[in-house]
């Protein structure tokens, strides 16, 4: 197990959209820990009731009876703004109410112990993290402070910050944020594989519960003790709304067609409880079909006292989902195409996410890569968390700023650019710092701003203002500026405060008090 600087054991947490998982590092490999229900995966679900707060299985089990106070998939909201298109779209589909907070960040509204309460996404995530921490503490029999948390490659500065804040609220010291595909590649120890000193190209195919991410990584191999392998994200592709839940939905639609065919048109479509029970049965059947050729979808007294039982074969399952499967392959093509790379130059294909257990997905991948052996020996829904927690900084995908740092730049990174004055005798220059790819700054995310003052009066364009953009291993950015001519080393550092929970507020939330 890795001892970290702050002392004590460190844990690795994969805070998934649908499931989370925690691992400790021991005997040179990550050990995934089962929760109080004996499950290695804990649903990333939090529920509020008249009497208590529930996390994990307990929350899922009462979801049908308490839909508006049961929060699923909060990872889709974390670190985003209320008016973001994706937040608006997701909020439409959620049974719980989402409103805009005073800083434009989304707030989730629930009834808890008879009172209305509003939670920031990072607070809900912190409850899941606290549960994962407890799971590890029970297993190790000691308090745990230090954690590494994984996030998707495409998470921006604000989403990473909010994830760190969620950890802090859960009483954790977040040592590092690691990109999920990087963590998966580390779990397989690919950075240690000799390849005659060539860079290793790894494709990570992550098909989870609600999201699908393909990442192409380059790994500089470990050549000596100091060099621990540098990971570079070459390209990413995927779909934020494609995953196991969509396969379940196709099965639910099929079951509903069967039900109406047998019993005539009934109002089952508006029976929320029936639909949820049917979905659970379909998901169970789907998992079965990964190891058997045929199974049944069975629900007692599904609707109007009528039992439902239907046989489903693997080939029917594949037929029902063929469009979704081909979407996956298109994204894979796009990722390689964006990287201008041929599939033959991929050294390893790593399967991540519970849905890659689907035989059809594995077969398609194997065929696509010409019969290649896939990295699938580690449980795919655990691969992300079995990475060693105390690794040195890795590269990751970074985000652009003011057109200075291009998309997909490996981090940590430092870049500098010279700026100058726009007007004659200008003594103050304001630097807004944006994150985003649009040429129109209004479409980008304002991370913060600062002013450089005391510039000696001069004609416009004379001053030389040296601005440095520095992104650390967690993907958190610092910007500093210096007037080169005055030699007065006045530099300013800004960290992203945009929409982040103020420090005092985080402090107030530790430990969680509900
Ligand atoms: P997350 O997206 O939260 O990272 P996971 O990687 O744990 O989630 O994947 C969860 C998804 O994997 C769920 O949709 C689940 O139904 C699916 N899944 C788990 N086991 C299997 C299996 N044996 N066959 C097919 N799908 C599976
Ligand atoms: Mg995942």
Coordinates of C-alpha atoms and ligand atoms in Angstrom, one line a residue:
X1 CA 0.0 0.0 0.0
X2 CA 1.3 3.4 -0.8
X3 CA 2.1 5.6 2.1
X4 CA 1.7 9.2 1.1
X5 CA 3.5 12.4 2.2
X6 CA 0.8 13.3 4.7
X7 CA 1.3 9.9 6.3
X8 CA -1.2 7.0 6.4
X9 CA -2.5 4.9 3.6
X10 CA -3.8 6.4 0.4
X11 CA -6.8 5.2 -1.6
X12 CA -7.8 5.5 -5.2
X13 CA -11.4 6.4 -5.9
X14 CA -13.1 6.1 -9.3
X15 CA -16.0 8.5 -9.0
X16 CA -18.1 7.1 -11.9
X17 CA -21.2 8.5 -13.4
X18 CA -23.2 5.4 -12.4
X19 CA -20.9 3.4 -10.2
X20 CA -18.0 4.3 -8.0
X21 CA -15.2 2.1 -6.7
X22 CA -12.4 2.3 -4.2
X23 CA -9.0 0.6 -4.1
X24 CA -6.0 0.4 -1.9
X25 CA -2.5 -0.2 -3.2
X26 CA -0.8 -3.3 -1.8
X27 CA 1.7 -5.9 -2.9
X28 CA 2.3 -3.9 -6.1
X29 CA -1.3 -3.9 -7.3
X30 CA -4.5 -2.2 -6.5
X31 CA -6.9 -4.1 -4.4
X32 CA -10.6 -3.2 -4.9
X33 CA -12.6 -3.1 -1.7
X34 CA -16.1 -4.4 -1.3
X35 CA -18.7 -2.2 0.4
X36 CA -21.0 -3.2 3.3
X37 CA -23.2 -5.0 0.9
X38 CA -20.3 -7.1 -0.4
X39 CA -20.2 -5.3 -3.7
X40 CA -17.1 -3.9 -5.3
X41 CA -19.0 -1.3 -7.1
X42 CA -21.2 1.2 -5.3
X43 CA -23.9 3.0 -7.2
X44 CA -23.1 6.8 -7.4
X45 CA -26.5 7.5 -6.0
X46 CA -27.7 9.6 -3.0
X47 CA -31.2 9.8 -1.7
X48 CA -32.9 12.0 0.9
X49 CA -35.9 10.8 2.9
X50 CA -38.1 12.0 5.8
X51 CA -35.8 10.3 8.2
X52 CA -32.3 9.9 6.7
X53 CA -29.8 10.2 3.9
X54 CA -28.9 7.1 1.9
X55 CA -25.9 6.5 -0.3
X56 CA -25.3 3.6 -2.8
X57 CA -27.5 0.5 -3.0
X58 CA -29.8 1.7 -0.2
X59 CA -30.5 4.9 -2.2
X60 CA -31.1 2.9 -5.5
X61 CA -33.4 0.5 -3.7
X62 CA -35.9 3.2 -2.7
X63 CA -35.6 5.2 -6.0
X64 CA -38.9 4.1 -7.4
X65 CA -40.8 5.3 -4.4
X66 CA -38.9 8.5 -4.0
X67 CA -37.8 9.6 -7.5
X68 CA -37.6 13.4 -6.9
X69 CA -35.3 13.1 -3.9
X70 CA -33.0 10.4 -5.4
X71 CA -30.0 11.8 -7.2
X72 CA -28.3 9.8 -9.9
X73 CA -25.5 10.8 -12.3
X74 CA -24.5 14.0 -10.5
X75 CA -21.1 13.8 -12.3
X76 CA -22.9 15.2 -15.3
X77 CA -23.4 18.5 -13.3
X78 CA -20.2 18.9 -11.3
X79 CA -18.2 22.0 -12.2
X80 CA -20.6 23.0 -15.0
X81 CA -22.7 26.1 -15.2
X82 CA -26.5 26.1 -15.0
X83 CA -27.0 27.5 -18.5
X84 CA -24.6 25.0 -20.2
X85 CA -26.5 23.2 -22.9
X86 CA -25.7 19.8 -21.4
X87 CA -27.0 20.8 -18.0
X88 CA -30.2 22.1 -19.5
X89 CA -30.7 18.9 -21.5
X90 CA -29.9 16.6 -18.6
X91 CA -32.1 18.6 -16.2
X92 CA -35.1 18.0 -18.5
X93 CA -34.7 14.3 -18.1
X94 CA -34.1 14.2 -14.3
X95 CA -37.0 13.7 -11.9
X96 CA -35.3 16.0 -9.4
X97 CA -35.4 19.7 -9.6
X98 CA -32.3 21.7 -10.7
X99 CA -32.1 25.4 -10.3
X100 CA -29.5 28.1 -10.8
X101 CA -27.5 29.2 -7.8
X102 CA -26.3 32.8 -7.3
X103 CA -23.1 32.1 -9.1
X104 CA -24.8 30.5 -12.0
X105 CA -23.9 27.0 -10.8
X106 CA -26.6 24.4 -10.7
X107 CA -28.2 23.5 -7.4
X108 CA -30.2 20.3 -6.8
X109 CA -33.4 20.8 -4.8
X110 CA -34.6 18.0 -2.6
X111 CA -36.9 17.4 0.4
X112 CA -35.0 16.2 3.3
X113 CA -36.4 15.5 6.8
X114 CA -39.5 17.5 5.8
X115 CA -37.6 20.6 4.7
X116 CA -36.5 21.8 1.3
X117 CA -32.8 21.8 0.8
X118 CA -30.5 22.8 -2.0
X119 CA -27.2 21.0 -2.7
X120 CA -24.3 21.8 -5.0
X121 CA -23.2 18.9 -7.2
X122 CA -19.9 18.7 -5.3
X123 CA -21.8 18.2 -2.1
X124 CA -23.7 15.3 -3.5
X125 CA -20.5 13.9 -4.9
X126 CA -18.8 14.3 -1.5
X127 CA -21.4 12.1 0.0
X128 CA -20.5 9.3 -2.5
X129 CA -16.8 9.9 -1.8
X130 CA -17.4 9.8 2.0
X131 CA -19.1 6.4 1.5
X132 CA -16.1 5.1 -0.5
X133 CA -13.8 6.4 2.2
X134 CA -15.8 4.6 4.9
X135 CA -15.7 1.4 2.9
X136 CA -11.9 1.6 2.8
X137 CA -11.6 2.6 6.5
X138 CA -13.7 -0.4 7.5
X139 CA -11.5 -2.7 5.4
X140 CA -8.2 -1.2 6.7
X141 CA -9.4 -0.6 10.2
X142 CA -7.9 2.9 10.3
X143 CA -8.7 6.4 9.3
X144 CA -7.9 7.5 5.8
X145 CA -7.1 11.0 4.7
X146 CA -5.3 10.8 1.4
X147 CA -6.9 10.0 -1.9
X148 CA -6.4 10.0 -5.6
X149 CA -9.6 10.6 -7.6
X150 CA -10.0 9.9 -11.3
X151 CA -11.9 12.1 -13.8
X152 CA -12.6 11.9 -17.5
X153 CA -9.9 13.3 -19.8
X154 CA -12.3 16.0 -21.1
X155 CA -13.0 17.4 -17.6
X156 CA -12.1 21.1 -17.7
X157 CA -10.5 23.1 -15.0
X158 CA -13.7 23.9 -13.2
X159 CA -14.9 20.2 -13.2
X160 CA -11.5 19.1 -11.8
X161 CA -11.6 21.8 -9.1
X162 CA -15.1 20.9 -8.2
X163 CA -14.0 17.2 -7.9
X164 CA -11.2 18.3 -5.6
X165 CA -13.7 20.3 -3.6
X166 CA -16.0 17.3 -3.3
X167 CA -13.1 15.4 -1.8
X168 CA -12.3 18.1 0.6
X169 CA -15.9 18.2 1.8
X170 CA -15.7 14.5 2.3
X171 CA -12.7 15.1 4.6
X172 CA -10.2 13.8 2.1
X173 CA -6.9 15.3 1.1
X174 CA -7.0 14.9 -2.7
X175 CA -3.4 14.2 -3.5
X176 CA -4.0 14.1 -7.2
X177 CA -6.6 14.0 -9.9
X178 CA -5.8 11.4 -12.6
X179 CA -7.4 11.0 -16.0
X180 CA -9.4 7.8 -16.1
X181 CA -7.7 6.3 -19.2
X182 CA -4.3 7.0 -17.8
X183 CA -5.3 5.3 -14.6
X184 CA -6.4 2.3 -16.6
X185 CA -3.2 2.1 -18.6
X186 CA -1.3 2.3 -15.3
X187 CA -3.4 -0.5 -13.8
X188 CA -2.0 -2.7 -16.6
X189 CA 1.5 -1.4 -16.0
X190 CA 1.8 -0.5 -19.7
X191 CA 4.4 2.2 -18.9
X192 CA 6.7 -0.5 -17.7
X193 CA 6.5 -2.7 -20.8
X194 CA 9.7 -2.6 -22.8
X195 CA 9.2 -1.6 -26.4
X196 CA 12.8 -1.0 -27.6
X197 CA 12.5 2.5 -26.1
X198 CA 9.8 3.5 -28.5
X199 CA 6.7 5.3 -27.4
X200 CA 3.8 3.0 -26.7
X201 CA 0.5 3.9 -28.2
X202 CA -2.5 2.8 -26.2
X203 CA -6.1 2.9 -27.0
X204 CA -8.5 3.0 -24.0
X205 CA -12.0 2.0 -24.8
X206 CA -14.3 3.0 -21.9
X207 CA -17.9 2.0 -22.2
X208 CA -19.6 2.6 -18.8
X209 CA -23.1 3.0 -17.6
X210 CA -24.0 6.3 -19.2
X211 CA -20.9 7.5 -21.0
X212 CA -18.5 6.3 -23.6
X213 CA -15.0 7.6 -24.0
X214 CA -12.2 6.5 -26.4
X215 CA -8.8 7.9 -25.6
X216 CA -5.6 7.4 -27.5
X217 CA -2.5 7.8 -25.3
X218 CA 1.2 7.9 -26.0
X219 CA 3.4 6.6 -23.2
X220 CA 7.1 7.2 -23.0
X221 CA 8.4 4.0 -21.6
X222 CA 10.2 3.9 -18.3
X223 CA 13.8 3.8 -19.1
X224 CA 15.4 4.4 -15.8
X225 CA 14.4 4.7 -12.1
X226 CA 13.7 8.5 -12.4
X227 CA 11.5 8.3 -15.4
X228 CA 8.2 6.9 -14.4
X229 CA 6.6 7.0 -17.8
X230 CA 5.0 10.1 -19.3
X231 CA 1.4 9.9 -20.6
X232 CA 0.2 12.1 -23.3
X233 CA -3.3 12.2 -24.5
X234 CA -3.2 12.3 -28.3
X235 CA -6.9 12.3 -29.1
X236 CA -10.2 11.7 -27.5
X237 CA -13.7 10.8 -28.9
X238 CA -16.9 9.3 -27.5
X239 CA -20.4 10.2 -26.5
X240 CA -21.5 11.6 -23.2
X241 CA -24.9 9.9 -23.5
X242 CA -24.1 6.4 -24.6
X243 CA -23.6 3.5 -22.3
X244 CA -25.0 0.5 -20.6
X245 CA -28.2 2.4 -19.6
X246 CA -29.0 2.8 -23.3
X247 CA -28.7 -1.0 -23.9
X248 CA -31.1 -1.4 -21.0
X249 CA -33.5 1.1 -22.6
X250 CA -33.6 -0.9 -25.8
X251 CA -34.4 -4.0 -23.8
X252 CA -37.1 -2.1 -21.9
X253 CA -38.7 -1.0 -25.2
X254 CA -38.7 -4.5 -26.4
X255 CA -40.3 -5.8 -23.2
X256 CA -43.0 -3.2 -23.4
X257 CA -43.7 -4.2 -27.0
X258 CA -44.0 -7.8 -25.9
X259 CA -46.2 -6.9 -23.0
X260 CA -48.7 -4.9 -25.1
X261 CA -48.6 -7.5 -27.9
X262 CA -49.7 -10.1 -25.3
X263 CA -52.1 -8.1 -23.2
X264 CA -53.3 -5.3 -25.5
X265 CA -52.7 -1.6 -25.1
X266 CA -52.5 -0.7 -21.4
X267 CA -51.3 2.3 -19.5
X268 CA -48.1 0.6 -18.5
X269 CA -46.1 3.5 -20.1
X270 CA -47.2 5.8 -17.3
X271 CA -46.6 3.3 -14.5
X272 CA -43.2 4.7 -13.2
X273 CA -42.8 1.9 -10.7
X274 CA -43.4 -0.8 -13.3
X275 CA -41.0 0.8 -15.7
X276 CA -38.2 1.0 -13.1
X277 CA -38.8 -2.7 -12.1
X278 CA -38.7 -3.7 -15.7
X279 CA -35.5 -1.7 -16.2
X280 CA -33.8 -3.5 -13.3
X281 CA -34.9 -6.9 -14.7
X282 CA -33.6 -5.9 -18.2
X283 CA -30.2 -4.8 -16.8
X284 CA -29.9 -8.1 -15.0
X285 CA -30.8 -10.0 -18.1
X286 CA -28.3 -8.0 -20.1
X287 CA -25.5 -8.9 -17.7
X288 CA -26.5 -12.6 -18.0
X289 CA -26.3 -12.4 -21.7
X290 CA -22.6 -11.6 -21.5
X291 CA -22.0 -15.1 -20.3
X292 CA -25.0 -17.1 -21.6
X293 CA -26.7 -17.3 -25.1
X294 CA -30.2 -16.9 -23.7
X295 CA -32.0 -15.7 -20.5
X296 CA -35.3 -14.4 -19.3
X297 CA -36.6 -11.0 -18.3
X298 CA -38.9 -11.7 -15.4
X299 CA -41.1 -9.4 -13.3
X300 CA -43.8 -10.6 -11.0
X301 CA -47.0 -8.5 -11.0
X302 CA -45.5 -6.0 -13.4
X303 CA -48.7 -4.1 -14.2
X304 CA -52.3 -4.5 -13.2
X305 CA -51.3 -7.7 -11.4
X306 CA -50.0 -9.3 -14.6
X307 CA -46.7 -11.2 -14.4
X308 CA -44.2 -10.7 -17.2
X309 CA -41.7 -13.2 -18.5
X310 CA -40.0 -13.1 -21.8
X311 CA -37.0 -15.0 -23.3
X312 CA -34.3 -13.0 -24.8
X313 CA -31.3 -14.3 -26.8
X314 CA -27.9 -12.8 -27.1
X315 CA -28.5 -12.3 -30.8
X316 CA -31.8 -10.5 -30.2
X317 CA -30.0 -8.3 -27.7
X318 CA -27.3 -7.5 -30.3
X319 CA -30.0 -6.8 -33.0
X320 CA -31.8 -4.4 -30.7
X321 CA -28.6 -2.5 -30.0
X322 CA -26.9 -2.7 -33.3
X323 CA -27.1 1.1 -34.0
X324 CA -25.6 1.8 -30.6
X325 CA -22.8 -0.6 -31.2
X326 CA -22.0 0.9 -34.6
X327 CA -22.0 4.4 -33.0
X328 CA -19.2 3.1 -30.7
X329 CA -17.1 1.9 -33.7
X330 CA -17.6 5.3 -35.5
X331 CA -16.2 7.1 -32.4
X332 CA -13.3 4.8 -32.4
X333 CA -12.6 5.6 -36.1
X334 CA -12.9 9.3 -35.4
X335 CA -10.4 9.1 -32.5
X336 CA -7.8 7.4 -34.7
X337 CA -8.6 9.8 -37.6
X338 CA -8.2 12.9 -35.3
X339 CA -4.8 11.5 -34.2
X340 CA -3.9 10.8 -37.9
X341 CA -3.0 7.3 -36.8
X342 CA -3.6 4.0 -38.4
X343 CA -5.1 1.3 -36.2
X344 CA -2.1 -0.9 -37.0
X345 CA 0.1 1.4 -34.9
X346 CA -1.9 0.9 -31.7
X347 CA 0.1 -1.3 -29.4
X348 CA -2.5 -2.0 -26.7
X349 CA -6.2 -1.8 -26.6
X350 CA -7.5 -1.5 -23.0
X351 CA -11.1 -2.3 -22.1
X352 CA -12.6 -0.2 -19.4
X353 CA -16.2 0.2 -18.2
X354 CA -18.7 -2.5 -17.2
X355 CA -20.3 -2.5 -20.7
X356 CA -17.2 -3.8 -22.4
X357 CA -18.1 -7.1 -20.9
X358 CA -20.6 -7.4 -23.7
X359 CA -19.3 -10.1 -26.1
X360 CA -20.4 -8.2 -29.1
X361 CA -18.4 -5.1 -28.1
X362 CA -15.3 -7.3 -27.5
X363 CA -15.8 -9.1 -30.8
X364 CA -16.1 -5.9 -32.8
X365 CA -13.0 -4.5 -31.2
X366 CA -11.0 -7.6 -31.8
X367 CA -12.1 -7.7 -35.4
X368 CA -11.4 -4.0 -35.9
X369 CA -7.8 -4.5 -34.6
X370 CA -7.2 -7.5 -36.8
X371 CA -7.6 -10.2 -34.1
X372 CA -5.5 -8.4 -31.6
X373 CA -5.5 -9.6 -28.0
X374 CA -7.3 -7.0 -25.8
X375 CA -6.2 -5.9 -22.3
X376 CA -9.2 -7.2 -20.4
X377 CA -7.8 -9.3 -17.6
X378 CA -8.6 -6.7 -15.0
X379 CA -12.3 -6.3 -14.3
X380 CA -13.2 -3.5 -16.7
X381 CA -15.3 -1.6 -14.3
X382 CA -12.4 -1.6 -11.8
X383 CA -9.5 -1.0 -14.1
X384 CA -9.6 2.7 -13.5
X385 CA -9.2 2.4 -9.7
X386 CA -6.5 -0.2 -9.5
X387 CA -3.8 2.2 -10.6
X388 CA -1.2 2.9 -8.0
X389 CA -2.3 5.9 -6.0
X390 CA 1.1 7.5 -5.3
X391 CA 2.5 8.0 -8.8
X392 CA 4.4 11.1 -9.8
X393 CA 2.7 13.7 -12.0
X394 CA 1.3 12.5 -15.3
X395 CA 0.5 14.3 -18.5
X396 CA -3.1 14.8 -19.2
X397 CA -5.3 16.6 -21.7
X398 CA -5.2 20.3 -21.0
X399 CA -7.5 23.0 -22.1
X400 CA -6.8 26.1 -24.2
X401 CA -6.5 29.6 -22.8
X402 CA -6.8 32.7 -24.8
X403 CA -5.7 30.6 -27.8
X404 CA -2.4 30.2 -26.1
X405 CA -2.5 26.6 -24.9
X406 CA -3.9 24.3 -27.7
X407 CA -6.4 21.6 -27.0
X408 CA -4.9 18.2 -26.0
X409 CA -1.6 19.7 -24.8
X410 CA 0.1 17.3 -22.4
X411 CA 0.2 18.6 -18.8
X412 CA 1.8 19.7 -16.6
X413 CA 2.7 22.4 -19.0
X414 CA 4.0 26.0 -19.0
X415 CA 3.5 28.4 -21.9
X416 CA 4.3 32.0 -22.2
X417 CA 3.2 34.8 -24.5
X418 CA 4.1 38.5 -24.8
X419 CA 1.3 41.0 -24.6
X420 CA 1.4 44.8 -25.0
X421 CA -0.7 47.9 -24.5
X422 CA -3.6 48.8 -26.8
X423 CA -3.6 52.6 -26.1
X424 CA -1.0 55.4 -25.7
X425 CA -0.1 56.0 -22.1
X426 CA -2.0 52.9 -20.9
X427 CA -0.8 52.1 -17.4
X428 CA -3.1 49.3 -16.5
X429 CA -3.8 46.1 -18.5
X430 CA -6.5 43.8 -17.6
X431 CA -6.1 40.1 -18.4
X432 CA -9.2 38.0 -18.5
X433 CA -8.4 34.3 -18.6
X434 CA -10.7 32.0 -20.6
X435 CA -11.0 28.3 -21.0
X436 CA -12.6 27.1 -24.2
X437 CA -12.1 26.7 -27.9
X438 CA -14.3 29.4 -29.3
X439 CA -12.8 32.4 -31.0
X440 CA -15.7 34.4 -29.4
X441 CA -14.7 34.8 -25.7
X442 CA -18.4 35.0 -24.8
X443 CA -18.8 31.3 -25.6
X444 CA -15.8 30.4 -23.3
X445 CA -15.6 30.0 -19.6
X446 CA -14.2 32.9 -17.8
X447 CA -11.8 31.4 -15.2
X448 CA -10.7 34.7 -13.6
X449 CA -9.1 38.0 -14.4
X450 CA -6.4 40.2 -13.0
X451 CA -4.9 43.6 -13.7
X452 CA -1.3 44.5 -14.1
X453 CA -0.8 48.0 -12.9
X454 CA 2.1 50.5 -12.8
X455 CA 3.1 50.2 -16.4
X456 CA 5.1 53.3 -17.3
X457 CA 3.3 55.7 -19.7
X458 CA 4.4 55.0 -23.3
X459 CA 3.0 54.9 -26.8
X460 CA 0.8 51.9 -27.5
X461 CA 2.5 48.7 -28.3
X462 CA 5.7 49.5 -26.6
X463 CA 5.3 47.8 -23.3
X464 CA 6.3 44.1 -23.1
X465 CA 4.1 42.1 -20.8
X466 CA 5.2 38.6 -20.3
X467 CA 2.3 36.3 -19.3
X468 CA 2.9 32.7 -18.2
X469 CA 0.3 30.0 -18.2
X470 CA 1.1 27.2 -15.9
X471 CA -1.1 24.1 -15.6
X472 CA -0.2 21.6 -12.9
X473 CA -0.6 17.9 -12.9
X474 CA -4.1 18.1 -11.6
X475 CA -5.1 20.3 -14.6
X476 CA -5.4 23.4 -12.3
X477 CA -4.1 26.6 -13.9
X478 CA -2.0 29.5 -12.6
X479 CA -1.4 32.6 -14.7
X480 CA 1.2 35.2 -13.9
X481 CA 2.3 38.4 -15.6
X482 CA 5.4 40.5 -15.6
X483 CA 6.3 43.8 -17.1
X484 CA 9.7 43.0 -18.7
X485 CA 10.7 46.7 -19.1
X486 CA 10.3 48.0 -15.7
X487 CA 12.3 45.1 -14.3
X488 CA 10.0 45.5 -11.4
X489 CA 9.1 41.9 -11.0
X490 CA 5.5 42.4 -10.4
X491 CA 3.8 39.1 -11.1
X492 CA 0.2 38.0 -10.4
X493 CA -1.0 34.5 -10.0
X494 CA -4.6 33.6 -10.5
X495 CA -6.2 30.3 -9.7
X496 CA -9.6 29.5 -10.9
X497 CA -12.2 30.9 -8.6
X498 CA -14.9 31.0 -11.2
X499 CA -17.9 29.2 -9.8
X500 CA -15.8 27.4 -7.3
X501 CA -17.2 27.0 -3.8
X502 CA -15.6 29.7 -1.7
X503 CA -13.0 28.3 0.7
X504 CA -15.0 29.3 3.8
X505 CA -18.0 27.5 2.4
X506 CA -16.0 24.3 1.9
X507 CA -14.6 24.6 5.4
X508 CA -18.1 25.0 6.7
X509 CA -19.1 21.8 5.0
X510 CA -16.3 19.7 6.6
X511 CA -17.3 17.4 8.1
X512 CA -20.6 16.9 6.3
X513 CA -23.4 17.9 8.6
X514 CA -26.8 16.8 7.5
Ligands
LIG1 P1 -19.4 4.1 -14.9 O1 -20.0 4.6 -16.2 O2 -20.1 4.7 -13.7 O3 -17.9 4.2 -14.8 P2 -19.2 1.2 -15.0 O4 -17.9 1.2 -15.7 O5 -19.2 0.5 -13.6 O6 -19.8 2.6 -14.7 O7 -20.3 0.5 -15.9 C1 -21.6 0.3 -15.5 C2 -22.3 -0.4 -16.7 O8 -21.8 -1.6 -17.0 C3 -23.8 -0.6 -16.3 O9 -24.6 -0.1 -17.4 C4 -23.9 -2.1 -16.2 O10 -25.2 -2.6 -16.6 C5 -22.8 -2.6 -17.2 N1 -22.4 -3.9 -16.9 C6 -21.8 -4.4 -15.8 N2 -21.6 -5.7 -15.9 C7 -21.9 -6.1 -17.2 C8 -21.9 -7.3 -17.9 N3 -21.5 -8.5 -17.3 N4 -22.4 -7.3 -19.2 C9 -22.8 -6.1 -19.8 N5 -22.9 -5.0 -19.1 C10 -22.4 -4.9 -17.8
LIG2 MG1 -16.1 4.8 -15.5

